[in-house]
């Protein structure tokens, strides 16, 4: 049996599909938590408004370790699902997109496992440290600027996706009340995440140009920078609400949409 046919058979297994849906819901939960933390930051509270902060927030609540375990299982199977999708995809461009998703979800699953094992890290500080090391190497500033521009490009893609509602093509929603709700949440969420990524990428690029690693602190650092500029708090609140909407979109999508089949 060819790898493509084997992957196609595995991805049709009910257990694999069910656990992939758990992973989709886990992505939604993390974005809701990131949005909630960002909202708290806007009103003067602390917290890390990024994936590590969201994962640590799960552990902090009663029974959180068990919930994080479910998130880990879901993320692992979601990454496996994307790997299967990359094998069964027909076009090279689709394969590359699915492989990229696999890598992102696998890294996120690894971060969740690390936090479940007791690690407590500030990803913003880690990203600043990595940026500082990169700036200290020959040509590092150009590489860091390239990374920033890639993040900006991804953010613009999210914005276009939300404005044009391109994301609806892959939803495969049955024609019921969930279709309208999911589309609205997705549109708001994609636009908000796009703005957040453009800000992150812009600051990373600016940090490369000015040789200032403090400007390249990832999502948490970028959102906190907004509180220092005029009307930045208002923008941060809007982005936070949008991220919560994006997370809700993923949660609804986890149970209301049909999973993609090649």
PDB file of C-alpha atoms in Angstrom:
ATOM      1  CA  UNK A   1       0.000   0.000   0.000  1.00  0.00           C
ATOM      2  CA  UNK A   2       1.338   3.453  -0.948  1.00  0.00           C
ATOM      3  CA  UNK A   3       2.034   6.053   1.807  1.00  0.00           C
ATOM      4  CA  UNK A   4      -0.727   8.268   0.385  1.00  0.00           C
ATOM      5  CA  UNK A   5      -3.374   5.522   0.567  1.00  0.00           C
ATOM      6  CA  UNK A   6      -2.231   4.484   4.037  1.00  0.00           C
ATOM      7  CA  UNK A   7      -2.395   8.096   5.266  1.00  0.00           C
ATOM      8  CA  UNK A   8      -5.837   8.479   3.701  1.00  0.00           C
ATOM      9  CA  UNK A   9      -7.056   5.376   5.515  1.00  0.00           C
ATOM     10  CA  UNK A  10      -5.625   6.531   8.869  1.00  0.00           C
ATOM     11  CA  UNK A  11      -7.127  10.019   8.593  1.00  0.00           C
ATOM     12  CA  UNK A  12     -10.570   8.474   8.106  1.00  0.00           C
ATOM     13  CA  UNK A  13     -10.353   6.589  11.407  1.00  0.00           C
ATOM     14  CA  UNK A  14     -13.067   7.951  13.775  1.00  0.00           C
ATOM     15  CA  UNK A  15     -10.680   8.047  16.766  1.00  0.00           C
ATOM     16  CA  UNK A  16      -8.064  10.042  14.846  1.00  0.00           C
ATOM     17  CA  UNK A  17     -10.685  12.494  13.601  1.00  0.00           C
ATOM     18  CA  UNK A  18     -12.200  12.893  17.078  1.00  0.00           C
ATOM     19  CA  UNK A  19      -8.811  13.602  18.670  1.00  0.00           C
ATOM     20  CA  UNK A  20      -7.938  16.043  15.867  1.00  0.00           C
ATOM     21  CA  UNK A  21     -11.116  17.928  16.796  1.00  0.00           C
ATOM     22  CA  UNK A  22      -9.878  18.049  20.399  1.00  0.00           C
ATOM     23  CA  UNK A  23      -6.699  19.644  19.059  1.00  0.00           C
ATOM     24  CA  UNK A  24      -8.685  22.223  17.090  1.00  0.00           C
ATOM     25  CA  UNK A  25     -10.619  23.067  20.266  1.00  0.00           C
ATOM     26  CA  UNK A  26      -7.291  23.317  22.154  1.00  0.00           C
ATOM     27  CA  UNK A  27      -6.038  25.928  19.661  1.00  0.00           C
ATOM     28  CA  UNK A  28      -9.262  27.828  20.281  1.00  0.00           C
ATOM     29  CA  UNK A  29      -8.865  27.644  24.058  1.00  0.00           C
ATOM     30  CA  UNK A  30      -5.296  28.969  23.880  1.00  0.00           C
ATOM     31  CA  UNK A  31      -6.352  31.959  21.779  1.00  0.00           C
ATOM     32  CA  UNK A  32      -9.220  32.729  24.157  1.00  0.00           C
ATOM     33  CA  UNK A  33      -6.766  32.692  27.068  1.00  0.00           C
ATOM     34  CA  UNK A  34      -4.246  34.847  25.181  1.00  0.00           C
ATOM     35  CA  UNK A  35      -7.017  37.331  24.436  1.00  0.00           C
ATOM     36  CA  UNK A  36      -8.157  37.325  28.072  1.00  0.00           C
ATOM     37  CA  UNK A  37      -4.586  37.908  29.313  1.00  0.00           C
ATOM     38  CA  UNK A  38      -4.129  40.719  26.760  1.00  0.00           C
ATOM     39  CA  UNK A  39      -7.365  42.275  28.017  1.00  0.00           C
ATOM     40  CA  UNK A  40      -6.039  42.080  31.579  1.00  0.00           C
ATOM     41  CA  UNK A  41      -2.761  43.705  30.466  1.00  0.00           C
ATOM     42  CA  UNK A  42      -4.729  46.534  28.838  1.00  0.00           C
ATOM     43  CA  UNK A  43      -6.334  47.285  32.197  1.00  0.00           C
ATOM     44  CA  UNK A  44      -3.050  47.226  34.120  1.00  0.00           C
ATOM     45  CA  UNK A  45      -2.809  43.591  35.245  1.00  0.00           C
ATOM     46  CA  UNK A  46       0.171  41.311  34.638  1.00  0.00           C
ATOM     47  CA  UNK A  47       0.531  38.114  32.688  1.00  0.00           C
ATOM     48  CA  UNK A  48       2.159  36.841  29.500  1.00  0.00           C
ATOM     49  CA  UNK A  49      -0.173  37.354  26.535  1.00  0.00           C
ATOM     50  CA  UNK A  50       1.228  34.539  24.422  1.00  0.00           C
ATOM     51  CA  UNK A  51       1.026  30.762  24.106  1.00  0.00           C
ATOM     52  CA  UNK A  52       3.303  30.014  27.071  1.00  0.00           C
ATOM     53  CA  UNK A  53       1.261  32.379  29.245  1.00  0.00           C
ATOM     54  CA  UNK A  54      -1.951  30.689  28.132  1.00  0.00           C
ATOM     55  CA  UNK A  55      -0.556  27.216  28.850  1.00  0.00           C
ATOM     56  CA  UNK A  56       0.632  28.318  32.299  1.00  0.00           C
ATOM     57  CA  UNK A  57      -2.811  29.809  32.962  1.00  0.00           C
ATOM     58  CA  UNK A  58      -4.360  26.385  32.331  1.00  0.00           C
ATOM     59  CA  UNK A  59      -2.027  24.743  34.869  1.00  0.00           C
ATOM     60  CA  UNK A  60      -2.822  27.431  37.464  1.00  0.00           C
ATOM     61  CA  UNK A  61      -6.508  26.505  37.843  1.00  0.00           C
ATOM     62  CA  UNK A  62      -7.768  23.516  39.907  1.00  0.00           C
ATOM     63  CA  UNK A  63      -7.514  20.395  37.783  1.00  0.00           C
ATOM     64  CA  UNK A  64      -5.499  22.376  35.258  1.00  0.00           C
ATOM     65  CA  UNK A  65      -2.858  19.693  34.831  1.00  0.00           C
ATOM     66  CA  UNK A  66      -5.514  17.246  33.613  1.00  0.00           C
ATOM     67  CA  UNK A  67      -6.897  19.894  31.254  1.00  0.00           C
ATOM     68  CA  UNK A  68      -3.370  20.557  29.967  1.00  0.00           C
ATOM     69  CA  UNK A  69      -2.988  16.808  29.398  1.00  0.00           C
ATOM     70  CA  UNK A  70      -6.077  16.879  27.176  1.00  0.00           C
ATOM     71  CA  UNK A  71      -4.652  19.887  25.337  1.00  0.00           C
ATOM     72  CA  UNK A  72      -1.366  18.021  24.783  1.00  0.00           C
ATOM     73  CA  UNK A  73      -3.117  14.934  23.416  1.00  0.00           C
ATOM     74  CA  UNK A  74      -5.249  17.099  21.162  1.00  0.00           C
ATOM     75  CA  UNK A  75      -2.254  19.062  19.833  1.00  0.00           C
ATOM     76  CA  UNK A  76      -0.290  15.869  19.161  1.00  0.00           C
ATOM     77  CA  UNK A  77      -3.141  14.366  17.164  1.00  0.00           C
ATOM     78  CA  UNK A  78      -3.788  17.660  15.374  1.00  0.00           C
ATOM     79  CA  UNK A  79      -0.141  17.735  14.300  1.00  0.00           C
ATOM     80  CA  UNK A  80      -0.457  14.085  13.173  1.00  0.00           C
ATOM     81  CA  UNK A  81      -3.605  15.039  11.264  1.00  0.00           C
ATOM     82  CA  UNK A  82      -1.738  17.828   9.449  1.00  0.00           C
ATOM     83  CA  UNK A  83       1.082  15.398   8.626  1.00  0.00           C
ATOM     84  CA  UNK A  84      -1.466  12.992   7.131  1.00  0.00           C
ATOM     85  CA  UNK A  85      -2.976  15.892   5.179  1.00  0.00           C
ATOM     86  CA  UNK A  86       0.467  16.764   3.796  1.00  0.00           C
ATOM     87  CA  UNK A  87       0.919  13.181   2.574  1.00  0.00           C
ATOM     88  CA  UNK A  88      -2.495  12.983   0.888  1.00  0.00           C
ATOM     89  CA  UNK A  89      -2.451  16.541  -0.569  1.00  0.00           C
ATOM     90  CA  UNK A  90      -2.238  16.628  -4.356  1.00  0.00           C
ATOM     91  CA  UNK A  91      -0.501  19.950  -5.044  1.00  0.00           C
ATOM     92  CA  UNK A  92       3.003  20.838  -3.846  1.00  0.00           C
ATOM     93  CA  UNK A  93       1.810  24.170  -2.421  1.00  0.00           C
ATOM     94  CA  UNK A  94      -0.842  22.384  -0.332  1.00  0.00           C
ATOM     95  CA  UNK A  95       1.776  19.926   0.933  1.00  0.00           C
ATOM     96  CA  UNK A  96       4.051  22.777   2.056  1.00  0.00           C
ATOM     97  CA  UNK A  97       1.195  24.534   3.884  1.00  0.00           C
ATOM     98  CA  UNK A  98       0.193  21.325   5.688  1.00  0.00           C
ATOM     99  CA  UNK A  99       3.821  20.585   6.653  1.00  0.00           C
ATOM    100  CA  UNK A 100       4.152  24.117   8.056  1.00  0.00           C
ATOM    101  CA  UNK A 101       0.998  23.587  10.136  1.00  0.00           C
ATOM    102  CA  UNK A 102       2.376  20.249  11.346  1.00  0.00           C
ATOM    103  CA  UNK A 103       5.584  21.928  12.516  1.00  0.00           C
ATOM    104  CA  UNK A 104       3.695  24.736  14.308  1.00  0.00           C
ATOM    105  CA  UNK A 105       1.362  22.366  16.153  1.00  0.00           C
ATOM    106  CA  UNK A 106       4.191  19.958  17.002  1.00  0.00           C
ATOM    107  CA  UNK A 107       6.233  22.822  18.509  1.00  0.00           C
ATOM    108  CA  UNK A 108       3.183  23.977  20.463  1.00  0.00           C
ATOM    109  CA  UNK A 109       2.632  20.437  21.746  1.00  0.00           C
ATOM    110  CA  UNK A 110       6.278  20.331  22.826  1.00  0.00           C
ATOM    111  CA  UNK A 111       5.885  23.632  24.706  1.00  0.00           C
ATOM    112  CA  UNK A 112       2.782  22.275  26.449  1.00  0.00           C
ATOM    113  CA  UNK A 113       4.641  19.098  27.462  1.00  0.00           C
ATOM    114  CA  UNK A 114       7.501  21.234  28.821  1.00  0.00           C
ATOM    115  CA  UNK A 115       5.117  23.316  30.961  1.00  0.00           C
ATOM    116  CA  UNK A 116       3.289  20.191  32.156  1.00  0.00           C
ATOM    117  CA  UNK A 117       6.693  18.870  33.286  1.00  0.00           C
ATOM    118  CA  UNK A 118       7.146  21.931  35.462  1.00  0.00           C
ATOM    119  CA  UNK A 119       8.959  24.414  33.227  1.00  0.00           C
ATOM    120  CA  UNK A 120       8.073  28.057  33.811  1.00  0.00           C
ATOM    121  CA  UNK A 121       9.440  30.248  31.063  1.00  0.00           C
ATOM    122  CA  UNK A 122       8.823  33.726  29.734  1.00  0.00           C
ATOM    123  CA  UNK A 123       8.726  33.263  25.971  1.00  0.00           C
ATOM    124  CA  UNK A 124       9.026  37.016  25.401  1.00  0.00           C
ATOM    125  CA  UNK A 125      12.327  37.116  27.327  1.00  0.00           C
ATOM    126  CA  UNK A 126      13.490  33.986  25.478  1.00  0.00           C
ATOM    127  CA  UNK A 127      12.690  35.583  22.131  1.00  0.00           C
ATOM    128  CA  UNK A 128      14.519  38.772  23.131  1.00  0.00           C
ATOM    129  CA  UNK A 129      17.540  36.692  24.146  1.00  0.00           C
ATOM    130  CA  UNK A 130      17.462  34.769  20.861  1.00  0.00           C
ATOM    131  CA  UNK A 131      17.152  38.038  18.926  1.00  0.00           C
ATOM    132  CA  UNK A 132      20.119  39.486  20.840  1.00  0.00           C
ATOM    133  CA  UNK A 133      22.273  36.466  19.998  1.00  0.00           C
ATOM    134  CA  UNK A 134      21.218  36.660  16.352  1.00  0.00           C
ATOM    135  CA  UNK A 135      22.050  40.374  16.176  1.00  0.00           C
ATOM    136  CA  UNK A 136      25.505  39.553  17.510  1.00  0.00           C
ATOM    137  CA  UNK A 137      26.321  37.277  14.579  1.00  0.00           C
ATOM    138  CA  UNK A 138      27.532  38.420  11.132  1.00  0.00           C
ATOM    139  CA  UNK A 139      24.499  39.135   8.958  1.00  0.00           C
ATOM    140  CA  UNK A 140      22.203  38.450  11.899  1.00  0.00           C
ATOM    141  CA  UNK A 141      20.416  41.787  11.561  1.00  0.00           C
ATOM    142  CA  UNK A 142      19.429  40.965   7.972  1.00  0.00           C
ATOM    143  CA  UNK A 143      18.187  37.515   8.999  1.00  0.00           C
ATOM    144  CA  UNK A 144      16.170  38.956  11.905  1.00  0.00           C
ATOM    145  CA  UNK A 145      14.697  41.604   9.595  1.00  0.00           C
ATOM    146  CA  UNK A 146      13.755  38.843   7.144  1.00  0.00           C
ATOM    147  CA  UNK A 147      11.995  36.957   9.963  1.00  0.00           C
ATOM    148  CA  UNK A 148      10.119  40.115  10.901  1.00  0.00           C
ATOM    149  CA  UNK A 149       9.038  40.714   7.312  1.00  0.00           C
ATOM    150  CA  UNK A 150       7.828  37.099   7.011  1.00  0.00           C
ATOM    151  CA  UNK A 151       5.703  37.586  10.148  1.00  0.00           C
ATOM    152  CA  UNK A 152       4.323  40.825   8.648  1.00  0.00           C
ATOM    153  CA  UNK A 153       3.481  38.931   5.442  1.00  0.00           C
ATOM    154  CA  UNK A 154       1.680  36.224   7.438  1.00  0.00           C
ATOM    155  CA  UNK A 155      -0.220  38.934   9.313  1.00  0.00           C
ATOM    156  CA  UNK A 156      -1.264  40.577   6.032  1.00  0.00           C
ATOM    157  CA  UNK A 157      -2.414  37.173   4.785  1.00  0.00           C
ATOM    158  CA  UNK A 158      -4.577  36.817   7.920  1.00  0.00           C
ATOM    159  CA  UNK A 159      -6.014  40.303   7.321  1.00  0.00           C
ATOM    160  CA  UNK A 160      -6.835  39.548   3.685  1.00  0.00           C
ATOM    161  CA  UNK A 161      -8.266  36.186   4.735  1.00  0.00           C
ATOM    162  CA  UNK A 162     -10.597  37.894   7.198  1.00  0.00           C
ATOM    163  CA  UNK A 163     -11.624  40.802   4.966  1.00  0.00           C
ATOM    164  CA  UNK A 164     -12.309  38.632   1.900  1.00  0.00           C
ATOM    165  CA  UNK A 165     -13.700  35.736   3.989  1.00  0.00           C
ATOM    166  CA  UNK A 166     -11.416  33.362   2.115  1.00  0.00           C
ATOM    167  CA  UNK A 167     -11.209  31.119   5.203  1.00  0.00           C
ATOM    168  CA  UNK A 168     -14.847  30.100   4.669  1.00  0.00           C
ATOM    169  CA  UNK A 169     -13.830  27.921   1.694  1.00  0.00           C
ATOM    170  CA  UNK A 170     -12.259  25.340   3.999  1.00  0.00           C
ATOM    171  CA  UNK A 171     -14.876  25.430   6.763  1.00  0.00           C
ATOM    172  CA  UNK A 172     -17.261  22.861   5.252  1.00  0.00           C
ATOM    173  CA  UNK A 173     -20.046  23.971   7.577  1.00  0.00           C
ATOM    174  CA  UNK A 174     -23.527  22.466   7.299  1.00  0.00           C
ATOM    175  CA  UNK A 175     -26.167  25.108   6.460  1.00  0.00           C
ATOM    176  CA  UNK A 176     -27.438  25.796   9.978  1.00  0.00           C
ATOM    177  CA  UNK A 177     -27.212  28.525  12.630  1.00  0.00           C
ATOM    178  CA  UNK A 178     -23.589  27.633  13.376  1.00  0.00           C
ATOM    179  CA  UNK A 179     -22.533  28.640   9.864  1.00  0.00           C
ATOM    180  CA  UNK A 180     -23.357  32.321  10.373  1.00  0.00           C
ATOM    181  CA  UNK A 181     -21.948  32.453  13.922  1.00  0.00           C
ATOM    182  CA  UNK A 182     -18.714  30.717  12.901  1.00  0.00           C
ATOM    183  CA  UNK A 183     -18.237  32.971   9.861  1.00  0.00           C
ATOM    184  CA  UNK A 184     -18.656  36.148  11.947  1.00  0.00           C
ATOM    185  CA  UNK A 185     -16.269  34.932  14.653  1.00  0.00           C
ATOM    186  CA  UNK A 186     -13.755  33.892  12.008  1.00  0.00           C
ATOM    187  CA  UNK A 187     -13.878  37.209  10.198  1.00  0.00           C
ATOM    188  CA  UNK A 188     -13.337  39.231  13.391  1.00  0.00           C
ATOM    189  CA  UNK A 189     -10.685  36.818  14.629  1.00  0.00           C
ATOM    190  CA  UNK A 190      -8.648  36.660  11.426  1.00  0.00           C
ATOM    191  CA  UNK A 191      -8.540  40.453  11.175  1.00  0.00           C
ATOM    192  CA  UNK A 192      -7.522  40.835  14.845  1.00  0.00           C
ATOM    193  CA  UNK A 193      -4.810  38.176  14.626  1.00  0.00           C
ATOM    194  CA  UNK A 194      -3.583  39.708  11.385  1.00  0.00           C
ATOM    195  CA  UNK A 195      -3.182  43.107  13.063  1.00  0.00           C
ATOM    196  CA  UNK A 196      -1.374  41.489  16.017  1.00  0.00           C
ATOM    197  CA  UNK A 197       1.048  39.651  13.711  1.00  0.00           C
ATOM    198  CA  UNK A 198       1.741  42.782  11.657  1.00  0.00           C
ATOM    199  CA  UNK A 199       2.616  44.608  14.894  1.00  0.00           C
ATOM    200  CA  UNK A 200       4.854  41.736  16.048  1.00  0.00           C
ATOM    201  CA  UNK A 201       6.635  41.507  12.693  1.00  0.00           C
ATOM    202  CA  UNK A 202       6.961  45.280  12.479  1.00  0.00           C
ATOM    203  CA  UNK A 203       8.606  45.486  15.892  1.00  0.00           C
ATOM    204  CA  UNK A 204      10.952  42.579  15.089  1.00  0.00           C
ATOM    205  CA  UNK A 205      11.976  44.331  11.863  1.00  0.00           C
ATOM    206  CA  UNK A 206      12.423  47.632  13.719  1.00  0.00           C
ATOM    207  CA  UNK A 207      14.525  45.821  16.337  1.00  0.00           C
ATOM    208  CA  UNK A 208      16.739  44.442  13.551  1.00  0.00           C
ATOM    209  CA  UNK A 209      17.158  47.882  11.954  1.00  0.00           C
ATOM    210  CA  UNK A 210      17.972  49.578  15.282  1.00  0.00           C
ATOM    211  CA  UNK A 211      19.938  46.576  16.654  1.00  0.00           C
ATOM    212  CA  UNK A 212      17.612  46.580  19.697  1.00  0.00           C
ATOM    213  CA  UNK A 213      16.582  43.025  20.731  1.00  0.00           C
ATOM    214  CA  UNK A 214      14.101  44.482  23.260  1.00  0.00           C
ATOM    215  CA  UNK A 215      11.868  45.374  20.332  1.00  0.00           C
ATOM    216  CA  UNK A 216      11.783  41.719  19.231  1.00  0.00           C
ATOM    217  CA  UNK A 217       9.978  40.206  22.185  1.00  0.00           C
ATOM    218  CA  UNK A 218       7.278  38.263  20.376  1.00  0.00           C
ATOM    219  CA  UNK A 219       3.516  38.563  20.805  1.00  0.00           C
ATOM    220  CA  UNK A 220       3.528  39.316  24.545  1.00  0.00           C
ATOM    221  CA  UNK A 221       6.164  42.039  24.274  1.00  0.00           C
ATOM    222  CA  UNK A 222       4.515  43.564  21.205  1.00  0.00           C
ATOM    223  CA  UNK A 223       1.083  43.767  22.803  1.00  0.00           C
ATOM    224  CA  UNK A 224       2.562  45.316  25.948  1.00  0.00           C
ATOM    225  CA  UNK A 225       4.336  47.915  23.808  1.00  0.00           C
ATOM    226  CA  UNK A 226       0.905  49.119  22.692  1.00  0.00           C
ATOM    227  CA  UNK A 227       0.156  50.359  26.223  1.00  0.00           C
ATOM    228  CA  UNK A 228       2.990  52.895  25.839  1.00  0.00           C
ATOM    229  CA  UNK A 229       1.641  54.705  22.767  1.00  0.00           C
ATOM    230  CA  UNK A 230      -1.363  57.068  22.378  1.00  0.00           C
ATOM    231  CA  UNK A 231      -4.623  55.132  21.931  1.00  0.00           C
ATOM    232  CA  UNK A 232      -2.592  51.937  22.177  1.00  0.00           C
ATOM    233  CA  UNK A 233      -4.696  50.620  25.062  1.00  0.00           C
ATOM    234  CA  UNK A 234      -7.856  50.997  22.954  1.00  0.00           C
ATOM    235  CA  UNK A 235      -6.181  49.079  20.105  1.00  0.00           C
ATOM    236  CA  UNK A 236      -4.978  46.431  22.571  1.00  0.00           C
ATOM    237  CA  UNK A 237      -8.521  45.962  23.898  1.00  0.00           C
ATOM    238  CA  UNK A 238      -9.861  45.563  20.341  1.00  0.00           C
ATOM    239  CA  UNK A 239      -7.108  43.058  19.474  1.00  0.00           C
ATOM    240  CA  UNK A 240      -7.780  41.141  22.713  1.00  0.00           C
ATOM    241  CA  UNK A 241     -11.498  40.894  21.928  1.00  0.00           C
ATOM    242  CA  UNK A 242     -10.625  39.823  18.386  1.00  0.00           C
ATOM    243  CA  UNK A 243      -8.286  37.088  19.659  1.00  0.00           C
ATOM    244  CA  UNK A 244     -11.057  35.824  21.945  1.00  0.00           C
ATOM    245  CA  UNK A 245     -13.377  35.777  18.903  1.00  0.00           C
ATOM    246  CA  UNK A 246     -10.702  33.895  16.924  1.00  0.00           C
ATOM    247  CA  UNK A 247     -10.432  31.332  19.722  1.00  0.00           C
ATOM    248  CA  UNK A 248     -14.221  30.956  19.840  1.00  0.00           C
ATOM    249  CA  UNK A 249     -14.160  30.469  16.053  1.00  0.00           C
ATOM    250  CA  UNK A 250     -11.776  27.521  16.452  1.00  0.00           C
ATOM    251  CA  UNK A 251     -13.845  26.036  19.273  1.00  0.00           C
ATOM    252  CA  UNK A 252     -17.069  26.199  17.262  1.00  0.00           C
ATOM    253  CA  UNK A 253     -15.236  24.950  14.185  1.00  0.00           C
ATOM    254  CA  UNK A 254     -13.954  21.948  16.169  1.00  0.00           C
ATOM    255  CA  UNK A 255     -17.454  20.530  16.520  1.00  0.00           C
ATOM    256  CA  UNK A 256     -19.567  22.264  13.861  1.00  0.00           C
ATOM    257  CA  UNK A 257     -17.473  21.865  10.697  1.00  0.00           C
ATOM    258  CA  UNK A 258     -16.557  18.843   8.625  1.00  0.00           C
ATOM    259  CA  UNK A 259     -12.899  17.885   8.676  1.00  0.00           C
ATOM    260  CA  UNK A 260     -11.101  18.309   5.384  1.00  0.00           C
ATOM    261  CA  UNK A 261     -10.437  15.186   3.335  1.00  0.00           C
ATOM    262  CA  UNK A 262      -8.097  15.003   0.359  1.00  0.00           C
TER     263      UNK A 262
END
